[in-house]
Short mmCIF file of C-alpha atoms in Angstrom, two decimals:
data_model
loop_
_atom_site.label_atom_id
_atom_site.label_comp_id
_atom_site.label_asym_id
_atom_site.label_seq_id
_atom_site.Cartn_x
_atom_site.Cartn_y
_atom_site.Cartn_z
CA MET A 1 -3.58 24.85 -0.78
CA LEU A 2 -5.40 23.01 2.03
CA GLN A 3 -8.31 25.36 3.42
CA SER A 4 -9.13 25.82 6.64
CA PRO A 5 -12.38 24.01 7.82
CA HIS A 6 -14.29 27.21 8.35
CA ASP A 7 -13.54 27.57 4.20
CA LEU A 8 -15.16 24.46 3.59
CA SER A 9 -18.43 25.58 3.17
CA PRO A 10 -21.04 24.06 0.85
CA ASP A 11 -20.74 27.30 -1.48
CA ASN A 12 -17.04 26.51 -1.92
CA TRP A 13 -17.20 22.59 -2.44
CA GLU A 14 -18.25 22.57 -6.18
CA HIS A 15 -16.15 24.09 -9.34
CA SER A 16 -16.47 24.16 -12.70
CA TYR A 17 -13.22 22.98 -14.52
CA GLN A 18 -12.08 23.06 -18.19
CA LEU A 19 -9.13 21.32 -19.94
CA HIS A 20 -8.30 22.84 -23.32
CA GLY A 21 -11.86 24.19 -23.78
CA GLN A 22 -13.90 21.57 -22.72
CA ARG A 23 -15.79 21.15 -19.33
CA LEU A 24 -14.83 18.49 -17.50
CA GLN A 25 -17.66 15.94 -16.25
CA GLU A 26 -18.22 16.02 -12.86
CA GLU A 27 -18.30 12.46 -10.91
CA THR A 28 -20.05 11.62 -7.56
CA GLN A 29 -17.51 9.43 -6.49
CA VAL A 30 -13.86 8.72 -7.39
CA LYS A 31 -10.75 6.65 -5.80
CA TYR A 32 -8.09 8.41 -4.78
CA LEU A 33 -4.75 6.64 -3.44
CA GLY A 34 -6.94 3.63 -2.91
CA VAL A 35 -9.93 5.27 -0.71
CA THR A 36 -13.64 5.67 -2.40
CA LEU A 37 -14.40 9.63 -2.12
CA THR A 38 -18.14 10.81 -2.64
CA LYS A 39 -19.43 13.79 -2.76
CA ASP A 40 -21.83 13.64 0.29
CA LEU A 41 -18.78 12.69 2.27
CA LYS A 42 -20.20 9.32 3.12
CA TRP A 43 -18.10 6.22 3.38
CA ALA A 44 -20.70 3.61 2.32
CA PRO A 45 -19.46 3.08 -0.97
CA HIS A 46 -15.70 2.29 0.43
CA ILE A 47 -16.85 0.00 3.18
CA TYR A 48 -18.58 -2.15 0.08
CA SER A 49 -15.43 -1.54 -2.25
CA ILE A 50 -13.51 -3.15 0.57
CA THR A 51 -15.76 -5.63 2.19
CA ASN A 52 -16.07 -7.10 -1.47
CA LYS A 53 -12.61 -7.45 -2.26
CA ALA A 54 -11.97 -8.82 1.43
CA ASN A 55 -14.94 -11.72 1.09
CA SER A 56 -13.58 -12.38 -2.30
CA THR A 57 -10.09 -12.98 -0.80
CA LEU A 58 -11.35 -14.69 2.01
CA GLY A 59 -12.96 -16.87 -0.24
CA LEU A 60 -10.31 -18.06 -2.10
CA VAL A 61 -8.20 -18.55 0.84
CA CYS A 62 -10.54 -20.69 2.23
CA ARG A 63 -10.87 -22.97 -1.04
CA LYS A 64 -7.09 -23.26 -1.05
CA ILE A 65 -5.64 -23.53 2.49
CA LYS A 66 -7.27 -27.11 3.65
CA VAL A 67 -4.79 -27.83 6.53
CA PRO A 68 -6.87 -27.67 10.04
CA SER A 69 -4.30 -25.61 11.61
CA LYS A 70 -5.48 -22.69 13.58
CA THR A 71 -2.04 -21.03 13.41
CA ILE A 72 -1.58 -21.01 9.45
CA LYS A 73 -5.26 -20.23 8.73
CA THR A 74 -4.99 -17.13 11.24
CA ALA A 75 -1.75 -16.13 9.32
CA ALA A 76 -3.48 -16.10 6.03
CA TYR A 77 -6.29 -13.98 6.92
CA ARG A 78 -3.87 -11.40 8.78
CA ALA A 79 -1.61 -10.98 5.56
CA LEU A 80 -4.12 -11.69 2.91
CA VAL A 81 -7.48 -10.56 4.20
CA ARG A 82 -7.39 -7.65 6.81
CA PRO A 83 -5.21 -5.48 5.94
CA THR A 84 -7.77 -4.94 3.15
CA LEU A 85 -10.03 -3.76 5.41
CA GLU A 86 -7.89 -1.45 7.25
CA TYR A 87 -5.66 0.02 4.80
CA ALA A 88 -5.96 4.07 5.13
CA SER A 89 -8.69 3.90 8.21
CA CYS A 90 -7.67 6.86 9.96
CA VAL A 91 -8.99 8.52 7.40
CA TRP A 92 -12.29 6.63 6.52
CA ASP A 93 -13.38 5.03 9.96
CA PRO A 94 -16.80 4.64 10.19
CA HIS A 95 -19.11 5.98 13.36
CA THR A 96 -22.68 4.28 12.03
CA THR A 97 -23.64 0.84 13.59
CA GLU A 98 -24.79 -0.27 10.05
CA ASP A 99 -20.94 0.38 8.22
CA ILE A 100 -19.03 -0.66 11.33
CA ASN A 101 -21.15 -4.19 11.30
CA THR A 102 -20.67 -4.72 7.72
CA ILE A 103 -16.84 -4.59 8.36
CA GLU A 104 -17.49 -6.90 10.96
CA LYS A 105 -18.83 -9.53 9.04
CA VAL A 106 -15.58 -10.07 7.01
CA GLN A 107 -13.74 -10.96 10.08
CA HIS A 108 -16.65 -13.01 11.91
CA ARG A 109 -16.61 -15.22 8.53
CA ALA A 110 -12.98 -15.44 9.10
CA ALA A 111 -13.29 -16.60 12.46
CA ARG A 112 -15.50 -19.34 11.30
CA TRP A 113 -13.01 -20.47 8.91
CA VAL A 114 -10.27 -20.79 11.45
CA SER A 115 -12.36 -22.32 14.24
CA ARG A 116 -14.01 -24.70 11.67
CA ARG A 117 -17.54 -23.83 13.73
CA PHE A 118 -20.00 -22.90 11.35
CA ARG A 119 -23.72 -23.52 13.08
CA GLN A 120 -25.51 -20.26 13.20
CA THR A 121 -25.81 -21.08 16.98
CA SER A 122 -22.22 -20.92 17.32
CA SER A 123 -20.91 -17.94 19.12
CA VAL A 124 -18.96 -15.83 17.08
CA ASP A 125 -17.91 -13.74 19.87
CA ASP A 126 -16.47 -16.85 22.07
CA MET A 127 -14.48 -17.50 18.89
CA LEU A 128 -13.11 -14.10 18.48
CA LEU A 129 -12.27 -14.26 22.36
CA ASP A 130 -10.69 -17.89 21.50
CA LEU A 131 -8.56 -16.65 19.01
CA GLU A 132 -7.65 -13.36 20.61
CA TRP A 133 -8.91 -11.25 17.72
CA PRO A 134 -10.06 -7.68 18.93
CA THR A 135 -12.84 -6.29 16.85
CA LEU A 136 -11.82 -4.50 13.93
CA GLN A 137 -13.61 -1.32 15.31
CA ALA A 138 -10.94 -1.71 18.45
CA ARG A 139 -8.27 -2.02 16.13
CA ARG A 140 -8.99 1.06 13.85
CA ARG A 141 -9.46 3.13 17.00
CA HIS A 142 -5.98 2.24 18.23
CA ALA A 143 -4.80 2.70 14.41
CA ARG A 144 -6.00 6.60 15.31
CA LEU A 145 -4.30 7.01 18.46
CA THR A 146 -1.31 5.66 16.78
CA MET A 147 -1.41 8.20 14.30
CA PHE A 148 -1.93 10.88 16.66
CA TYR A 149 0.92 10.17 18.67
CA LYS A 150 2.90 10.30 15.52
CA VAL A 151 1.63 13.79 14.85
CA HIS A 152 2.33 14.85 18.57
CA ASN A 153 5.55 13.69 18.47
CA SER A 154 6.15 14.92 14.80
CA LEU A 155 6.62 11.36 13.82
CA VAL A 156 5.11 12.66 10.25
CA HIS A 157 4.85 16.03 9.24
CA ILE A 158 1.79 17.77 9.44
CA ASP A 159 1.82 21.92 9.23
CA SER A 160 1.07 22.52 13.18
CA LYS A 161 -0.93 25.45 12.17
CA TYR A 162 -3.79 23.01 11.20
CA LEU A 163 -3.45 21.39 14.56
CA PRO A 164 -5.70 22.36 17.60
CA SER A 165 -3.45 23.71 20.63
CA VAL A 166 -2.66 21.84 23.88
CA SER A 167 -4.67 22.84 26.48
CA ARG A 168 -3.02 24.80 29.91
CA LEU A 169 -4.25 22.81 32.67
CA SER A 170 -4.26 24.34 35.89
CA HIS A 171 -3.56 21.29 37.50
CA ILE A 172 -3.21 17.69 36.55
CA THR A 173 -6.07 15.35 38.12
CA ARG A 174 -5.66 11.26 38.08
CA LYS A 175 -8.21 11.95 34.84
CA SER A 176 -6.16 14.05 33.24
CA HIS A 177 -2.62 14.08 31.45
CA PRO A 178 -0.57 17.44 30.61
CA LEU A 179 -0.72 16.62 26.77
CA GLN A 180 -4.53 17.62 26.29
CA TYR A 181 -5.64 18.89 23.41
CA ASN A 182 -8.23 21.47 22.74
CA ILE A 183 -11.18 19.89 21.25
CA PRO A 184 -12.08 21.86 17.71
CA SER A 185 -15.30 22.71 17.42
CA ASN A 186 -17.44 21.13 14.63
CA ARG A 187 -20.47 22.80 12.91
CA THR A 188 -21.81 18.99 11.14
CA GLN A 189 -21.65 15.86 11.98
CA TYR A 190 -19.60 15.12 8.88
CA ARG A 191 -16.76 17.22 10.36
CA GLN A 192 -17.11 15.91 14.08
CA MET A 193 -16.37 12.48 12.53
CA THR A 194 -13.24 13.12 11.24
CA PHE A 195 -9.97 12.15 12.57
CA LEU A 196 -8.80 15.41 14.64
CA PRO A 197 -12.07 16.01 16.16
CA ARG A 198 -12.65 12.35 16.81
CA THR A 199 -9.52 11.39 18.06
CA ILE A 200 -8.53 14.45 20.31
CA PRO A 201 -11.03 13.31 23.30
CA GLU A 202 -10.08 9.72 23.19
CA TRP A 203 -6.66 11.16 23.47
CA ASN A 204 -7.32 13.14 26.13
CA ASN A 205 -8.74 10.60 27.83
CA LEU A 206 -6.02 8.01 27.60
CA PRO A 207 -3.65 7.25 31.32
CA THR A 208 -0.77 9.79 31.68
CA GLU A 209 1.86 6.96 31.55
CA ALA A 210 0.29 6.17 27.70
CA ALA A 211 0.07 9.85 26.41
CA THR A 212 3.38 10.84 27.68
CA ALA A 213 5.41 7.28 26.77
CA PRO A 214 8.84 7.94 25.86
CA SER A 215 8.50 6.21 22.45
CA LEU A 216 6.10 4.46 19.56
CA ALA A 217 6.36 0.93 21.03
CA PRO A 218 5.91 1.62 24.76
CA PHE A 219 2.60 3.92 23.47
CA GLN A 220 1.09 1.05 21.48
CA ALA A 221 1.60 -1.41 24.40
CA ARG A 222 0.09 0.61 26.86
CA VAL A 223 -2.86 1.73 24.66
CA ALA A 224 -3.74 -1.88 22.84
CA ASN A 225 -5.70 -2.97 26.43
CA LEU A 226 -7.46 0.16 26.51
#
């Protein structure tokens, strides 16, 4: 049963479990549905795992694809490397500069390969602009907002009792829209950086035409350039 955030105090996290009279060994981290979860709620081990895998795949792709075509190389990166860096990112999207940069370095390496510009003096930012690749951080933000749109419009099932309530605004301004949510209170940074507390303020700041989009495709198009 899903607990209320207020029930998730440290005293409730740790339990001793037994199977056939034998106490099960405690683990500091475990992979669940492809995401590495840790006892201290940090995402560095998961990020280390996915960047290692993505770098390994990128190295293989670089060795196997010898054609100079940017189109073919970009397609290979998007199909074989980038999904590893984005799987379930709504769950683990990092907020620390170190973790964010660790992930971005994989895309920087891919951009150098696609652009065939390997000098350290070459600007990766210019390469990304030329390739029209948004940062992976921006893509994760877009993914979180897309997921929240799905939640708000019941395109995915989440029990409403676990969602904050919609604000009752007395009037709508240019900087507000009628679908804003109350921001849940957070006693810890861990909780503050989880999906709902982090995404709701971004949702509340969306232009009205984005938040009230009639379907998913128009919403994604309107959010893409924000």
